Amino acid sequence: MGKYHGNATTVLKPKTTQEVSDIVKWCHEKRIGIVPQGGNTGLVGGSVPVQDEVIISLANMSQVRSFDPISGILIADAGCILQSLTDYIAPHHHVMPIDLGAKGSCQIGGNVATNAGGLRLLRYGSLHGSVLGLEVVLPDGTILDQLTSLRKDNTGYDLKQLFIGAEGTLGIITGVSILTPPSPQASNNVIFALPHFDNVLPLYQSVKRQLSEILSAFEFIDRTAYDLAVKHGQGRALSDEDVEGAQCFVLVETSGGRREHDEEKLTTLLETLLEADKPLINTGVLAQSPAQFSSLWALREGVTEAVSKEGKAYKYDISVPLSTFKECVDVTREHLRSKGLMREDAVKHVVGYGHVGDGNLHLNVVADTYSSEIQDALEPFIYELVASHRGSVSAEHGIGAMKTHALHYSKSAVSITWMKKIKELFDPRGIMNPGKVLE
Amino acid sequence: MHPSAARLLNILIPVKRAVDYAVKIRVNPQQTGVDLNVKHSMNPFDEIAVEEAIRIRERLKETVKSIKAVTIGPPKSIDTLRTALAMGADSAIHVEIPESAPSPEPLGVAKTLRAIIERQKEAGGVDLVILGKQAIDDDSGQTGQMLAGLLGWGQATYASKVDIDAEGKIATVLREIDGGSEELKCRLPLVITTDLRLNEPRYASLPNIMKAKKKPVEKLKAEDLGVDLTPILETVKVAEPPKRIGGGKVESVDELVTKLKEAGFTAV
């Protein structure tokens, strides 16, 4: 994003867990700060050194260690790229339980370290559930081998959970054991054009009820985000007639075992939606081919890229009650307008999109340049807004270096104290990814 | 004022259900063809043909009396017709062949289409046939030309722009040719085959998908039309190209030169 610049002089690219351990042991002795780095696709600067720490890149640890096609359990080095793992298990009819826009460069170790959410969370749950075991190099160089592949294991504290989402502050994940679900045999998607945001929730309700187990994504894109995606060539646009009068869009994906069964359910849903006395939707399009399926997804996934192409983005990834999605976007826009910042050479757009299914809103402010004036107008304004809804200031992007100061908006003083105690316990010398998560 | 009946246009759009272009194809173990147990959709060039027919109607309004889609294929090909209907065709004909039957060849397809066109005579005939320049599964690229030949009609292939003068029954078609384009003026009836740049097909909207379910689809068999779809060509063997062997790094120029010499390359 061009927002974080590290001053590291050294990048080490170990090939084995033992090498990682040796490096960490040395750094521990010499009290040298370490930044573990995966695909470097994080959005909150978690993998960027704050000073002159040594970067340990996991890129050369990219071997699949084992895959059991019966249980679907995959054990892989932390540096495996998410897409390559997806390709690896595809012939065995399995699919990775996570999927995100950065799949072509992000690494599984980084995904686990940041507890990445993404597009399949609604269906397959968070990594706290699908990760079965981890291999971690602790801040003193010790290798913690918890690389088991047990579905059930209630023997004492579940230490691996601490590393999921710790953003590399408690140790370096070097191996991951993850449960992969069988790949769906049939997928469909449809984009709905909605006249008002108020219809999103009732729509979510009827879609959930009617599609039940085949619903695999329910994504929200507001009109500004849609227009930006189209402007920057992300996916083929709907016809003017279809988008006319639409305030927002919803993308619904189904994944199931049998095409006919899924299509029947989807058709019934579409019929009830279109024939209702007070329709929740204006209209929509249903993908007729895999090519259209990807094109519709591109409209949603491409928003991130479109936002970066449009200008400099301030990205807020928040969890708030579903009913307040639009309010959060509107209130922020109004706030910026009242500060006189909504103008061509300052803030160009305030857009909202995200995972309705998970209560996760991506609130992006697209500006001409990064400026302290805009920054000050946004923060702590947005964090206070989130806190007022008892939401989370970071739903899936993590805290990294960017939001350490905002942690207290989502976590109580008691929680933060105990986090610090845990950090102190694992990393008394404070060498592991310093300056991240906790101040 | 309504135009006189003689000037109304009837458009026929032959479409083919083909393996979707996004699918990675694999040769089947018997080496008789590719694995067909994958996602199918409408041949993209035919999709362009459907779009063009609808755009012609959008431009000429009621002058276009009918847009009829036709497909020849196994029972599942009905999906392809439904897509054409959802995009905006009025009605469809499905010439059904058994699931296990071999894929029809261009000549068989062209003869079937001719029979359908002759059958349409009572319903006002067909003035314009628009179809893809080729199907992406067999890449034959012959059907349109054969059909024009069988019917004794004009043909405008690889179209990138189509203008219809319904009044004068004349079509002006821009064709993609090597190094540029060529403009043709053709009298109707006419066969047009579409190229990639002609248009960008629309998505089928939900209300239209629902309406498409109620549009009429006539089912026929090849025998009903008096045509024989038995292939006249025999596929001997289908094989994958040899796997590409990855390159290697060399340490020095000398090593490179040695390797090149080993591989039989010499200085000119």
GROMACS .gro file of N, CA, C and O in nm, chain A residues 187 190-192 236-238 242 259 267 270-271 274 281 283-286 288-292 295-296 299, chain B residues 20-23 39-42 47 76 79 82-83 86 200-207 209-210 213-214:
model
  208
  187SER      N    1  -2.125  -2.492  -0.779
  187SER     CA    2  -2.131  -2.357  -0.723
  187SER      C    3  -2.212  -2.267  -0.815
  187SER      O    4  -2.208  -2.282  -0.936
  190VAL      N    5  -2.510  -1.523  -0.757
  190VAL     CA    6  -2.608  -1.429  -0.808
  190VAL      C    7  -2.582  -1.294  -0.741
  190VAL      O    8  -2.537  -1.289  -0.626
  191ILE      N    9  -2.600  -1.188  -0.818
  191ILE     CA   10  -2.589  -1.054  -0.759
  191ILE      C   11  -2.727  -0.991  -0.759
  191ILE      O   12  -2.797  -0.993  -0.860
  192PHE      N   13  -2.768  -0.942  -0.644
  192PHE     CA   14  -2.896  -0.873  -0.633
  192PHE      C   15  -2.872  -0.723  -0.628
  192PHE      O   16  -2.778  -0.677  -0.564
  236ARG      N   17  -1.724  -0.771  -1.528
  236ARG     CA   18  -1.814  -0.708  -1.623
  236ARG      C   19  -1.935  -0.652  -1.550
  236ARG      O   20  -1.996  -0.717  -1.466
  237ALA      N   21  -1.969  -0.529  -1.582
  237ALA     CA   22  -2.077  -0.461  -1.512
  237ALA      C   23  -2.214  -0.515  -1.552
  237ALA      O   24  -2.231  -0.573  -1.659
  238LEU      N   25  -2.309  -0.494  -1.466
  238LEU     CA   26  -2.448  -0.525  -1.499
  238LEU      C   27  -2.497  -0.417  -1.596
  238LEU      O   28  -2.436  -0.312  -1.609
  242ASP      N   29  -3.033  -0.264  -1.508
  242ASP     CA   30  -3.035  -0.345  -1.386
  242ASP      C   31  -2.985  -0.269  -1.264
  242ASP      O   32  -3.027  -0.297  -1.152
  259ARG      N   33  -2.582  -3.027  -0.839
  259ARG     CA   34  -2.620  -2.908  -0.914
  259ARG      C   35  -2.771  -2.890  -0.920
  259ARG      O   36  -2.824  -2.782  -0.895
  267THR      N   37  -3.366  -2.139  -0.754
  267THR     CA   38  -3.479  -2.094  -0.837
  267THR      C   39  -3.599  -2.058  -0.750
  267THR      O   40  -3.664  -1.954  -0.771
  270LEU      N   41  -3.534  -1.732  -0.589
  270LEU     CA   42  -3.547  -1.620  -0.683
  270LEU      C   43  -3.693  -1.591  -0.712
  270LEU      O   44  -3.735  -1.476  -0.719
  271GLU      N   45  -3.770  -1.699  -0.729
  271GLU     CA   46  -3.912  -1.680  -0.756
  271GLU      C   47  -3.981  -1.606  -0.641
  271GLU      O   48  -4.054  -1.510  -0.663
  274LEU      N   49  -3.878  -1.241  -0.638
  274LEU     CA   50  -3.930  -1.157  -0.747
  274LEU      C   51  -4.081  -1.141  -0.742
  274LEU      O   52  -4.136  -1.042  -0.786
  281ILE      N   53  -3.576  -0.690  -0.360
  281ILE     CA   54  -3.473  -0.661  -0.460
  281ILE      C   55  -3.535  -0.593  -0.582
  281ILE      O   56  -3.652  -0.614  -0.612
  283THR      N   57  -3.371  -0.617  -0.896
  283THR     CA   58  -3.347  -0.723  -0.993
  283THR      C   59  -3.214  -0.786  -0.957
  283THR      O   60  -3.166  -0.772  -0.845
  284GLY      N   61  -3.154  -0.853  -1.052
  284GLY     CA   62  -3.026  -0.915  -1.025
  284GLY      C   63  -2.983  -0.996  -1.144
  284GLY      O   64  -3.053  -0.999  -1.245
  285VAL      N   65  -2.865  -1.057  -1.135
  285VAL     CA   66  -2.824  -1.147  -1.241
  285VAL      C   67  -2.773  -1.276  -1.178
  285VAL      O   68  -2.718  -1.277  -1.069
  286LEU      N   69  -2.796  -1.384  -1.252
  286LEU     CA   70  -2.753  -1.516  -1.208
  286LEU      C   71  -2.648  -1.564  -1.307
  286LEU      O   72  -2.670  -1.560  -1.428
  288GLN      N   73  -2.446  -1.764  -1.560
  288GLN     CA   74  -2.487  -1.870  -1.650
  288GLN      C   75  -2.370  -1.962  -1.686
  288GLN      O   76  -2.389  -2.062  -1.754
  289SER      N   77  -2.252  -1.927  -1.645
  289SER     CA   78  -2.136  -2.008  -1.681
  289SER      C   79  -2.026  -1.980  -1.580
  289SER      O   80  -2.030  -1.879  -1.509
  290PRO      N   81  -1.926  -2.069  -1.573
  290PRO     CA   82  -1.815  -2.044  -1.482
  290PRO      C   83  -1.748  -1.909  -1.508
  290PRO      O   84  -1.701  -1.843  -1.416
  291ALA      N   85  -1.747  -1.869  -1.636
  291ALA     CA   86  -1.685  -1.741  -1.668
  291ALA      C   87  -1.763  -1.627  -1.603
  291ALA      O   88  -1.706  -1.535  -1.544
  292GLN      N   89  -1.896  -1.634  -1.612
  292GLN     CA   90  -1.977  -1.529  -1.549
  292GLN      C   91  -1.968  -1.538  -1.397
  292GLN      O   92  -1.971  -1.437  -1.328
  295SER      N   93  -1.673  -1.357  -1.309
  295SER     CA   94  -1.691  -1.216  -1.337
  295SER      C   95  -1.772  -1.147  -1.227
  295SER      O   96  -1.743  -1.034  -1.186
  296LEU      N   97  -1.874  -1.216  -1.177
  296LEU     CA   98  -1.954  -1.159  -1.069
  296LEU      C   99  -1.872  -1.147  -0.941
  296LEU      O  100  -1.878  -1.047  -0.870
  299LEU      N  101  -1.642  -0.850  -0.929
  299LEU     CA  102  -1.702  -0.722  -0.891
  299LEU      C  103  -1.687  -0.699  -0.741
  299LEU      O  104  -1.667  -0.587  -0.695
  459ASP      N  105  -1.695  -2.534  -2.084
  459ASP     CA  106  -1.670  -2.393  -2.055
  459ASP      C  107  -1.523  -2.358  -2.074
  459ASP      O  108  -1.435  -2.438  -2.044
  460TYR      N  109  -1.499  -2.237  -2.121
  460TYR     CA  110  -1.360  -2.204  -2.154
  460TYR      C  111  -1.272  -2.191  -2.032
  460TYR      O  112  -1.149  -2.199  -2.040
  461ALA      N  113  -1.334  -2.173  -1.916
  461ALA     CA  114  -1.255  -2.160  -1.793
  461ALA      C  115  -1.209  -2.296  -1.741
  461ALA      O  116  -1.127  -2.304  -1.650
  462VAL      N  117  -1.262  -2.404  -1.798
  462VAL     CA  118  -1.229  -2.539  -1.748
  462VAL      C  119  -1.096  -2.584  -1.808
  462VAL      O  120  -1.070  -2.564  -1.927
  478LYS      N  121  -1.780  -2.869  -1.627
  478LYS     CA  122  -1.881  -2.765  -1.648
  478LYS      C  123  -1.894  -2.726  -1.795
  478LYS      O  124  -1.794  -2.709  -1.864
  479HIS      N  125  -2.016  -2.714  -1.838
  479HIS     CA  126  -2.044  -2.671  -1.974
  479HIS      C  127  -2.117  -2.538  -1.971
  479HIS      O  128  -2.185  -2.505  -1.875
  480SER      N  129  -2.106  -2.463  -2.079
  480SER     CA  130  -2.188  -2.344  -2.094
  480SER      C  131  -2.200  -2.315  -2.243
  480SER      O  132  -2.148  -2.391  -2.325
  481MET      N  133  -2.267  -2.206  -2.276
  481MET     CA  134  -2.285  -2.176  -2.417
  481MET      C  135  -2.151  -2.138  -2.480
  481MET      O  136  -2.074  -2.062  -2.422
  486GLU      N  137  -2.274  -1.701  -2.785
  486GLU     CA  138  -2.327  -1.603  -2.690
  486GLU      C  139  -2.324  -1.464  -2.754
  486GLU      O  140  -2.417  -1.385  -2.741
  515LYS      N  141  -2.908  -3.229  -2.178
  515LYS     CA  142  -2.861  -3.115  -2.097
  515LYS      C  143  -2.846  -2.986  -2.178
  515LYS      O  144  -2.834  -2.877  -2.121
  518ASP      N  145  -3.020  -2.638  -2.113
  518ASP     CA  146  -2.968  -2.527  -2.031
  518ASP      C  147  -2.917  -2.413  -2.120
  518ASP      O  148  -2.935  -2.295  -2.089
  521ARG      N  149  -3.202  -2.227  -2.255
  521ARG     CA  150  -3.262  -2.141  -2.150
  521ARG      C  151  -3.179  -2.014  -2.134
  521ARG      O  152  -3.234  -1.907  -2.110
  522THR      N  153  -3.048  -2.027  -2.143
  522THR     CA  154  -2.964  -1.907  -2.134
  522THR      C  155  -2.995  -1.812  -2.249
  522THR      O  156  -3.010  -1.691  -2.228
  525ALA      N  157  -3.316  -1.655  -2.179
  525ALA     CA  158  -3.306  -1.556  -2.070
  525ALA      C  159  -3.239  -1.428  -2.118
  525ALA      O  160  -3.269  -1.319  -2.070
  639GLU      N  161  -2.021  -0.733  -2.646
  639GLU     CA  162  -1.998  -0.801  -2.519
  639GLU      C  163  -2.132  -0.848  -2.465
  639GLU      O  164  -2.218  -0.766  -2.434
  640PRO      N  165  -2.152  -0.979  -2.458
  640PRO     CA  166  -2.284  -1.029  -2.419
  640PRO      C  167  -2.325  -0.987  -2.279
  640PRO      O  168  -2.241  -0.970  -2.191
  641ARG      N  169  -2.454  -0.969  -2.261
  641ARG     CA  170  -2.508  -0.925  -2.133
  641ARG      C  171  -2.524  -1.042  -2.037
  641ARG      O  172  -2.523  -1.157  -2.077
  642TYR      N  173  -2.540  -1.007  -1.908
  642TYR     CA  174  -2.581  -1.109  -1.811
  642TYR      C  175  -2.731  -1.130  -1.829
  642TYR      O  176  -2.803  -1.040  -1.869
  643ALA      N  177  -2.776  -1.248  -1.795
  643ALA     CA  178  -2.920  -1.272  -1.796
  643ALA      C  179  -2.975  -1.222  -1.664
  643ALA      O  180  -2.930  -1.262  -1.558
  644SER      N  181  -3.071  -1.130  -1.670
  644SER     CA  182  -3.122  -1.075  -1.544
  644SER      C  183  -3.226  -1.171  -1.485
  644SER      O  184  -3.285  -1.252  -1.556
  645LEU      N  185  -3.245  -1.159  -1.354
  645LEU     CA  186  -3.335  -1.253  -1.285
  645LEU      C  187  -3.476  -1.255  -1.344
  645LEU      O  188  -3.530  -1.362  -1.370
  646PRO      N  189  -3.539  -1.138  -1.365
  646PRO     CA  190  -3.674  -1.144  -1.420
  646PRO      C  191  -3.676  -1.216  -1.556
  646PRO      O  192  -3.767  -1.294  -1.583
  648ILE      N  193  -3.464  -1.449  -1.655
  648ILE     CA  194  -3.442  -1.593  -1.634
  648ILE      C  195  -3.574  -1.660  -1.599
  648ILE      O  196  -3.606  -1.769  -1.646
  649MET      N  197  -3.653  -1.590  -1.517
  649MET     CA  198  -3.784  -1.646  -1.478
  649MET      C  199  -3.875  -1.655  -1.600
  649MET      O  200  -3.941  -1.755  -1.622
  652LYS      N  201  -3.816  -1.943  -1.843
  652LYS     CA  202  -3.866  -2.077  -1.809
  652LYS      C  203  -4.001  -2.104  -1.873
  652LYS      O  204  -4.043  -2.218  -1.889
  653LYS      N  205  -4.073  -1.997  -1.904
  653LYS     CA  206  -4.207  -2.015  -1.960
  653LYS      C  207  -4.208  -2.004  -2.112
  653LYS      O  208  -4.312  -2.025  -2.175
   0.00000   0.00000   0.00000
